[in-house]
Coordinates of C-alpha atoms and ligand atoms in Angstrom, one line a residue:
X1 CA -19.6 -15.1 -8.7
X2 CA -18.0 -16.4 -5.5
X3 CA -17.8 -14.2 -2.5
X4 CA -14.7 -13.5 -0.5
X5 CA -14.6 -11.7 2.9
X6 CA -11.3 -10.2 4.1
X7 CA -11.2 -9.4 7.8
X8 CA -8.4 -6.8 8.4
X9 CA -7.6 -4.0 6.0
X10 CA -4.0 -3.5 6.8
X11 CA -1.1 -3.9 4.4
X12 CA -1.8 -7.6 3.7
X13 CA -5.6 -7.4 3.5
X14 CA -5.6 -4.4 1.2
X15 CA -3.0 -5.8 -1.1
X16 CA -4.8 -9.1 -1.3
X17 CA -8.1 -7.3 -2.0
X18 CA -6.7 -5.4 -5.0
X19 CA -4.8 -8.4 -6.5
X20 CA -7.8 -10.8 -6.3
X21 CA -9.4 -11.5 -9.6
X22 CA -12.5 -9.3 -9.6
X23 CA -14.0 -11.1 -12.5
X24 CA -14.2 -14.3 -10.4
X25 CA -14.8 -12.9 -6.9
X26 CA -17.0 -10.3 -5.2
X27 CA -14.7 -9.0 -2.4
X28 CA -15.7 -7.4 0.9
X29 CA -13.1 -5.9 3.3
X30 CA -14.1 -5.5 7.0
X31 CA -11.9 -3.4 9.3
X32 CA -12.4 -1.9 12.7
X33 CA -9.7 0.7 12.2
X34 CA -8.1 0.6 15.6
X35 CA -4.5 -0.1 16.5
X36 CA -3.6 -0.8 12.9
X37 CA 0.1 -1.4 12.6
X38 CA 0.3 -0.4 8.9
X39 CA -0.9 3.2 9.5
X40 CA 1.3 3.7 12.6
X41 CA 4.4 2.3 11.0
X42 CA 7.8 3.8 10.5
X43 CA 8.2 2.9 6.8
X44 CA 11.7 1.4 6.5
X45 CA 12.1 -1.0 3.6
X46 CA 15.7 -2.3 4.0
X47 CA 15.9 -5.9 5.2
X48 CA 19.2 -7.0 3.8
X49 CA 21.5 -6.4 6.7
X50 CA 19.4 -8.0 9.3
X51 CA 21.3 -10.3 11.6
X52 CA 18.3 -12.6 11.9
X53 CA 19.2 -16.2 11.2
X54 CA 15.8 -17.3 10.0
X55 CA 16.4 -18.1 6.3
X56 CA 12.7 -18.4 5.4
X57 CA 12.1 -15.0 6.9
X58 CA 15.1 -13.5 5.0
X59 CA 14.0 -15.0 1.7
X60 CA 10.5 -13.5 2.2
X61 CA 11.9 -10.1 3.2
X62 CA 14.3 -10.0 0.3
X63 CA 11.6 -11.0 -2.2
X64 CA 9.2 -8.6 -0.5
X65 CA 11.7 -5.7 -0.9
X66 CA 12.3 -6.6 -4.5
X67 CA 8.5 -6.7 -5.1
X68 CA 8.3 -2.9 -4.5
X69 CA 9.3 -2.2 -8.1
X70 CA 6.2 -4.1 -9.2
X71 CA 4.0 -2.4 -6.6
X72 CA 5.1 1.0 -7.8
X73 CA 4.0 0.1 -11.4
X74 CA 0.9 -1.8 -10.5
X75 CA -0.5 0.8 -8.1
X76 CA 1.1 4.0 -9.5
X77 CA 2.7 4.8 -6.2
X78 CA 4.2 8.3 -6.2
X79 CA 7.3 9.3 -4.3
X80 CA 5.2 10.6 -1.4
X81 CA 4.0 7.0 -0.8
X82 CA 7.1 5.0 -1.7
X83 CA 10.5 6.4 -2.5
X84 CA 13.7 4.5 -3.1
X85 CA 15.3 7.0 -0.7
X86 CA 18.4 5.0 0.2
X87 CA 19.4 3.9 3.7
X88 CA 22.2 5.1 5.9
X89 CA 23.4 2.7 8.5
X90 CA 25.1 4.5 11.4
X91 CA 27.2 2.2 13.6
X92 CA 30.6 2.1 15.1
X93 CA 33.2 2.1 12.2
X94 CA 34.4 -1.4 12.8
X95 CA 30.9 -2.8 12.4
X96 CA 30.3 -0.8 9.3
X97 CA 33.1 -2.7 7.5
X98 CA 31.5 -6.0 8.4
X99 CA 28.1 -4.8 7.3
X100 CA 29.6 -3.6 4.0
X101 CA 30.9 -7.1 3.5
X102 CA 27.6 -8.7 4.4
X103 CA 25.8 -6.3 2.0
X104 CA 28.2 -7.3 -0.9
X105 CA 27.4 -10.9 -0.2
X106 CA 23.7 -10.4 -0.1
X107 CA 23.8 -8.4 -3.2
X108 CA 24.6 -11.5 -5.1
X109 CA 21.0 -12.7 -4.7
X110 CA 19.5 -9.2 -4.2
X111 CA 20.8 -6.8 -6.8
X112 CA 18.1 -4.3 -5.7
X113 CA 20.4 -3.5 -2.8
X114 CA 22.0 -1.1 -5.3
X115 CA 25.2 0.8 -4.6
X116 CA 27.0 -0.1 -1.3
X117 CA 29.3 2.7 -0.1
X118 CA 31.1 3.5 3.1
X119 CA 30.6 7.2 3.7
X120 CA 33.1 9.5 5.5
X121 CA 31.8 11.7 8.3
X122 CA 31.5 14.6 6.0
X123 CA 29.6 12.6 3.3
X124 CA 27.2 11.3 5.9
X125 CA 26.4 14.9 7.0
X126 CA 26.0 16.0 3.4
X127 CA 23.6 13.1 2.8
X128 CA 21.4 13.8 5.8
X129 CA 22.2 17.2 7.3
X130 CA 20.4 16.5 10.6
X131 CA 23.1 14.0 11.6
X132 CA 26.4 15.1 13.1
X133 CA 29.5 14.1 11.2
X134 CA 30.0 10.4 11.6
X135 CA 30.9 7.5 9.3
X136 CA 28.1 5.5 7.8
X137 CA 27.2 2.8 5.3
X138 CA 25.0 3.9 2.4
X139 CA 22.7 1.3 0.7
X140 CA 21.2 3.0 -2.3
X141 CA 18.3 0.5 -2.8
X142 CA 16.7 1.1 0.6
X143 CA 13.3 2.7 0.6
X144 CA 10.6 4.3 2.7
X145 CA 6.9 3.6 2.5
X146 CA 4.1 5.7 3.9
X147 CA 1.9 2.9 5.2
X148 CA -1.1 5.2 5.6
X149 CA -0.7 6.7 2.1
X150 CA -0.3 3.2 0.6
X151 CA -3.6 2.0 2.2
X152 CA -5.4 5.1 0.9
X153 CA -4.1 4.6 -2.6
X154 CA -5.1 0.9 -2.6
X155 CA -8.5 1.8 -1.3
X156 CA -9.1 4.1 -4.2
X157 CA -8.0 1.3 -6.6
X158 CA -10.1 -1.3 -4.8
X159 CA -13.3 0.9 -4.9
X160 CA -12.9 1.2 -8.7
X161 CA -12.8 -2.6 -8.7
X162 CA -16.1 -2.7 -6.8
X163 CA -14.5 -4.0 -3.5
X164 CA -16.9 -3.2 -0.7
X165 CA -15.7 -1.8 2.6
X166 CA -17.4 -2.1 6.0
X167 CA -16.1 -0.4 9.1
X168 CA -16.7 -2.4 12.3
X169 CA -15.5 -5.3 14.4
X170 CA -16.1 -8.6 12.8
X171 CA -16.9 -11.8 14.6
X172 CA -16.8 -15.2 12.8
X173 CA -20.0 -16.9 14.0
X174 CA -20.2 -20.3 12.6
X175 CA -18.9 -22.5 9.7
X176 CA -21.0 -24.6 7.4
X177 CA -20.7 -24.5 3.6
X178 CA -20.3 -20.8 3.7
X179 CA -18.6 -18.5 6.2
X180 CA -20.9 -16.3 8.4
X181 CA -19.3 -13.1 9.6
X182 CA -21.2 -10.7 11.8
X183 CA -20.3 -7.0 11.8
X184 CA -22.5 -4.1 13.1
X185 CA -25.4 -6.5 13.4
X186 CA -25.1 -7.3 9.7
X187 CA -24.5 -10.8 8.5
X188 CA -22.0 -11.3 5.6
X189 CA -21.9 -14.8 4.0
X190 CA -19.0 -15.8 1.8
X191 CA -17.4 -18.8 0.1
X192 CA -13.9 -17.8 1.1
X193 CA -12.7 -16.1 4.2
X194 CA -9.4 -14.4 4.7
X195 CA -8.3 -13.4 8.1
X196 CA -5.5 -10.8 7.9
X197 CA -6.3 -9.0 11.2
X198 CA -2.8 -8.6 12.7
X199 CA -2.9 -9.7 16.4
X200 CA -6.7 -9.7 16.2
X201 CA -6.5 -13.1 14.4
X202 CA -6.3 -14.8 17.8
X203 CA -9.7 -13.6 19.0
X204 CA -11.3 -14.1 15.5
X205 CA -10.3 -17.7 15.1
X206 CA -11.0 -18.8 18.7
X207 CA -14.8 -19.5 18.1
X208 CA -13.7 -21.8 15.2
X209 CA -11.7 -23.8 17.6
X210 CA -8.2 -22.5 16.8
X211 CA -5.5 -21.4 19.1
X212 CA -3.1 -18.9 17.5
X213 CA 0.4 -18.2 18.7
X214 CA 0.4 -14.5 18.2
X215 CA 0.9 -11.7 20.7
X216 CA 0.3 -8.0 20.5
X217 CA 3.2 -5.6 20.8
X218 CA 2.8 -1.9 21.2
X219 CA 4.9 0.3 18.9
X220 CA 5.1 4.1 19.3
X221 CA 6.9 6.6 17.2
X222 CA 7.3 10.4 17.2
X223 CA 6.3 12.4 14.1
X224 CA 7.9 15.9 13.8
X225 CA 6.4 18.4 11.3
X226 CA 9.5 20.3 10.1
X227 CA 10.0 23.0 7.4
X228 CA 13.1 21.1 6.1
X229 CA 13.6 20.2 2.4
X230 CA 13.7 16.5 3.0
X231 CA 12.9 15.2 -0.6
X232 CA 16.2 13.5 -1.2
X233 CA 17.1 12.7 2.4
X234 CA 17.8 9.0 3.1
X235 CA 16.4 6.9 5.9
X236 CA 18.9 6.6 8.8
X237 CA 19.1 3.3 10.7
X238 CA 21.0 4.1 13.9
X239 CA 22.8 1.9 16.4
X240 CA 20.3 1.0 19.1
X241 CA 16.5 1.2 18.7
X242 CA 16.1 4.7 17.1
X243 CA 15.6 5.2 13.4
X244 CA 15.1 8.5 11.6
X245 CA 12.7 8.5 8.6
X246 CA 12.3 11.7 6.6
X247 CA 9.3 11.9 4.3
X248 CA 9.0 14.1 1.3
X249 CA 6.7 16.7 3.0
X250 CA 9.1 17.5 5.8
X251 CA 7.7 15.0 8.2
X252 CA 10.4 13.3 10.2
X253 CA 9.5 10.1 12.0
X254 CA 11.6 8.9 14.9
X255 CA 11.0 5.4 16.2
X256 CA 10.0 3.0 17.2
X257 CA 9.4 1.4 20.6
X258 CA 8.8 -2.4 21.0
X259 CA 6.7 -2.8 24.1
X260 CA 5.8 -6.4 24.9
X261 CA 3.9 -5.8 28.1
X262 CA 1.6 -3.0 26.9
X263 CA -0.6 -5.5 25.0
X264 CA -3.5 -3.6 23.3
X265 CA -2.9 -0.2 25.0
X266 CA -2.7 2.6 22.4
X267 CA -2.0 5.5 24.7
X268 CA 1.0 7.7 23.7
X269 CA 3.4 7.9 26.6
X270 CA 6.0 10.4 27.9
X271 CA 8.4 7.4 28.6
X272 CA 8.4 6.5 24.9
X273 CA 9.2 10.1 24.0
X274 CA 12.1 10.2 26.5
X275 CA 13.4 6.8 25.3
X276 CA 13.3 7.7 21.6
X277 CA 14.7 11.2 21.9
X278 CA 17.4 10.0 24.3
X279 CA 18.3 7.2 22.0
X280 CA 18.8 9.4 19.0
X281 CA 20.2 12.6 20.5
X282 CA 23.8 11.5 20.3
X283 CA 23.6 11.1 16.5
X284 CA 22.2 14.5 15.8
X285 CA 24.0 17.8 15.1
X286 CA 21.4 19.9 16.9
X287 CA 18.8 17.6 18.7
X288 CA 17.0 20.5 20.4
X289 CA 16.1 22.1 17.1
X290 CA 14.4 18.9 15.8
X291 CA 12.8 18.1 19.2
X292 CA 11.3 21.6 19.4
X293 CA 9.2 21.1 16.2
X294 CA 5.5 20.3 16.4
X295 CA 5.2 16.7 17.6
X296 CA 2.5 14.1 17.3
X297 CA 2.6 10.4 18.2
X298 CA 1.8 7.3 16.1
X299 CA 0.8 4.2 18.1
X300 CA 0.0 0.8 16.7
X301 CA -0.1 -2.9 17.6
X302 CA 2.2 -5.3 15.9
X303 CA 1.6 -9.0 15.8
X304 CA 4.5 -11.3 16.6
X305 CA 4.9 -15.0 17.1
X306 CA 7.2 -17.0 19.5
X307 CA 9.9 -17.2 16.8
X308 CA 9.2 -13.7 15.4
X309 CA 8.4 -15.2 12.0
X310 CA 5.2 -14.5 10.0
X311 CA 2.8 -17.3 8.8
X312 CA 0.4 -17.3 6.0
X313 CA -1.6 -19.8 3.9
X314 CA -4.6 -21.9 3.6
X315 CA -5.8 -23.1 7.0
X316 CA -8.1 -25.9 6.0
X317 CA -6.5 -27.1 2.8
X318 CA -9.9 -26.7 1.2
X319 CA -9.2 -23.3 -0.3
X320 CA -11.8 -21.6 1.8
X321 CA -10.1 -20.2 4.9
X322 CA -6.9 -18.3 4.5
X323 CA -4.9 -16.6 7.3
X324 CA -1.8 -14.4 7.6
X325 CA -0.3 -12.7 10.6
X326 CA 2.8 -12.4 12.8
X327 CA 4.6 -9.9 10.6
X328 CA 6.3 -8.2 13.6
X329 CA 8.6 -5.3 12.8
X330 CA 9.1 -5.9 9.2
X331 CA 5.6 -6.2 7.9
X332 CA 5.7 -3.2 5.6
X333 CA 8.4 -5.1 3.8
X334 CA 6.9 -8.5 3.7
X335 CA 3.1 -7.7 3.9
X336 CA 2.5 -6.6 0.2
X337 CA 4.2 -9.7 -1.1
X338 CA 2.3 -12.0 1.2
X339 CA -1.0 -10.3 0.0
X340 CA 0.1 -10.9 -3.6
X341 CA 1.0 -14.6 -3.0
X342 CA -2.3 -15.3 -1.2
X343 CA -4.2 -13.6 -4.1
X344 CA -2.3 -15.7 -6.7
X345 CA -3.2 -18.9 -4.8
X346 CA -6.8 -17.9 -4.5
X347 CA -7.1 -16.7 -8.1
X348 CA -5.6 -19.8 -9.6
X349 CA -7.5 -22.2 -7.4
X350 CA -4.3 -24.0 -6.8
X351 CA -4.4 -23.8 -3.1
X352 CA -3.6 -27.5 -2.7
X353 CA -0.4 -27.1 -4.8
X354 CA 0.6 -23.7 -3.5
X355 CA 3.7 -24.1 -1.5
X356 CA 4.7 -21.3 0.8
X357 CA 7.2 -23.4 2.6
X358 CA 10.2 -21.5 1.2
X359 CA 8.9 -18.4 3.0
X360 CA 7.3 -19.7 6.3
X361 CA 7.0 -22.7 8.5
X362 CA 3.8 -24.7 8.2
X363 CA 0.8 -22.8 9.7
X364 CA 0.4 -25.7 12.1
X365 CA 3.4 -24.3 13.9
X366 CA 1.4 -21.2 14.8
X367 CA -2.3 -22.3 14.6
X368 CA -3.4 -25.3 16.5
X369 CA -6.9 -26.7 15.9
X370 CA -8.3 -27.4 19.3
X371 CA -11.6 -29.0 18.1
X372 CA -12.8 -30.9 15.1
X373 CA -14.1 -28.5 12.4
X374 CA -16.2 -31.0 10.5
Ligands
FAD1 C1 5.4 1.8 15.3 C2 5.6 0.7 14.2 C3 6.7 0.9 13.3 C4 6.9 0.0 12.3 N1 7.9 0.2 11.4 C5 8.1 -0.7 10.4 C6 9.1 -0.4 9.4 O1 9.8 0.6 9.5 N2 9.3 -1.4 8.4 C7 8.5 -2.5 8.3 O2 8.7 -3.3 7.4 N3 7.5 -2.7 9.2 C8 7.3 -1.8 10.2 N4 6.3 -2.1 11.1 C9 5.6 -3.3 11.1 C10 4.4 -3.3 10.1 O3 3.7 -2.0 10.2 C11 3.4 -4.4 10.4 O4 4.1 -5.6 10.5 C12 2.4 -4.5 9.3 O5 1.8 -3.3 9.0 C13 1.3 -5.5 9.7 O6 0.3 -5.5 8.7 P1 -1.0 -6.4 8.8 O7 -1.8 -6.2 7.6 O8 -0.6 -7.8 9.2 O9 -1.7 -5.8 10.2 P2 -2.4 -4.4 10.5 O10 -1.8 -3.3 9.7 O11 -2.3 -4.3 12.0 O12 -3.9 -4.6 10.0 C14 -4.7 -5.5 10.7 C15 -6.1 -4.9 10.6 O13 -7.0 -5.8 11.2 C16 -8.1 -5.0 11.8 N5 -8.8 -5.9 12.7 C17 -8.3 -6.7 13.7 N6 -9.3 -7.4 14.3 C18 -10.4 -7.1 13.6 C19 -11.8 -7.5 13.8 N7 -12.2 -8.4 14.7 N8 -12.7 -6.9 12.9 C20 -12.3 -6.0 12.0 N9 -11.0 -5.6 11.8 C21 -10.1 -6.1 12.6 C22 -7.3 -3.9 12.5 O14 -8.2 -2.8 12.6 C23 -6.2 -3.6 11.4 O15 -6.6 -2.5 10.6 C24 6.0 -1.2 12.2 C25 5.0 -1.3 13.1 C26 4.7 -0.4 14.1 C27 3.5 -0.5 15.0

């Protein structure tokens, strides 16, 4: 049986690990469990009204959102992990009309958008009672994903499929016919190596002579433990940076920051709290009552590239070194589908023919070999 090592057990690595063909491959996942974006994330799955002009990214995000229906079935995700909660977009009224038109247009290729409805002030408040009365646009197909819950669920499934897990920081030591990965003084040898380590990919691939265009971005969000009955509350995407994500157990997330200069720092900051609470106060009926609830922080490091687009694929064209990163702020939406596509390519051994170009630019746009690998 061939051996595959996956470095990085975030949303891409774990989805890949589960979708690999375990009759063909013995799979090991290595993760250092620090700064992971997936566990820290906000959980919004609603890419359709993005103003980004990158068509490849949009196709990936659209197909990634549609793929959730399959994920729910394949992994038995319950409503605590993934719920098609619907999304409310709260913007000035004139912009809502334009967004409703855009949604109708996008629905032609993405029926999973569901019902598109402009809500009156009263209807908005009825849908999400924390908000003060204000008009909004409701998209019934939007969803919310608990990144942490998703990874736990996949780990349970993976363990049943005999996937091995190692906690520690991996270093890729050398490359010959097999890959040699060192972790906790242990040597792991494998035929195929997959590097799905978020921004950690840069350091991991450097010893192999690759330069990777990927930067760390700190993201913080606030998590309020509330007694509210939130089961059927939608996610609210508010004008500006603040979003409000209610989870089924009463947890309400508020976030997130995008801090480009903080690099790998994972310290929760008072500035982030002030920025996020100030940004959202104006939308709430009674901000003080929410902000007085028990509060904890979530902090993670996103990976982003110069053009904010993700990359993934076979780095050597030999089917032995796969990489994926740069998912930025929308990786919960695109990550599972990327993991699935990589697994399909590896399972079918069609890496030469596998064409990811409809979804991302060539990897050479992001990863430059700086020395000969032969
Ligand atoms: C605050 C915040 C809010 C977000 N909100 C949303 C949202 O609402 N919707 C959305 O779609 N996306 C959101 N995102 C983005 C999304 O979470 C990420 O894009 C996605 O989770 C990235 O997944 P990944 O698997 O590439 O990386 P990660 O989840 O970061 O996983 C990479 C893993 O690699 C491991 N690793 C790195 N280097 C090494 C090494 N040398 N050895 C061993 N392990 C290593 C790390 O420990 C980590 O676990 C948010 C992100 C943040 C931070």
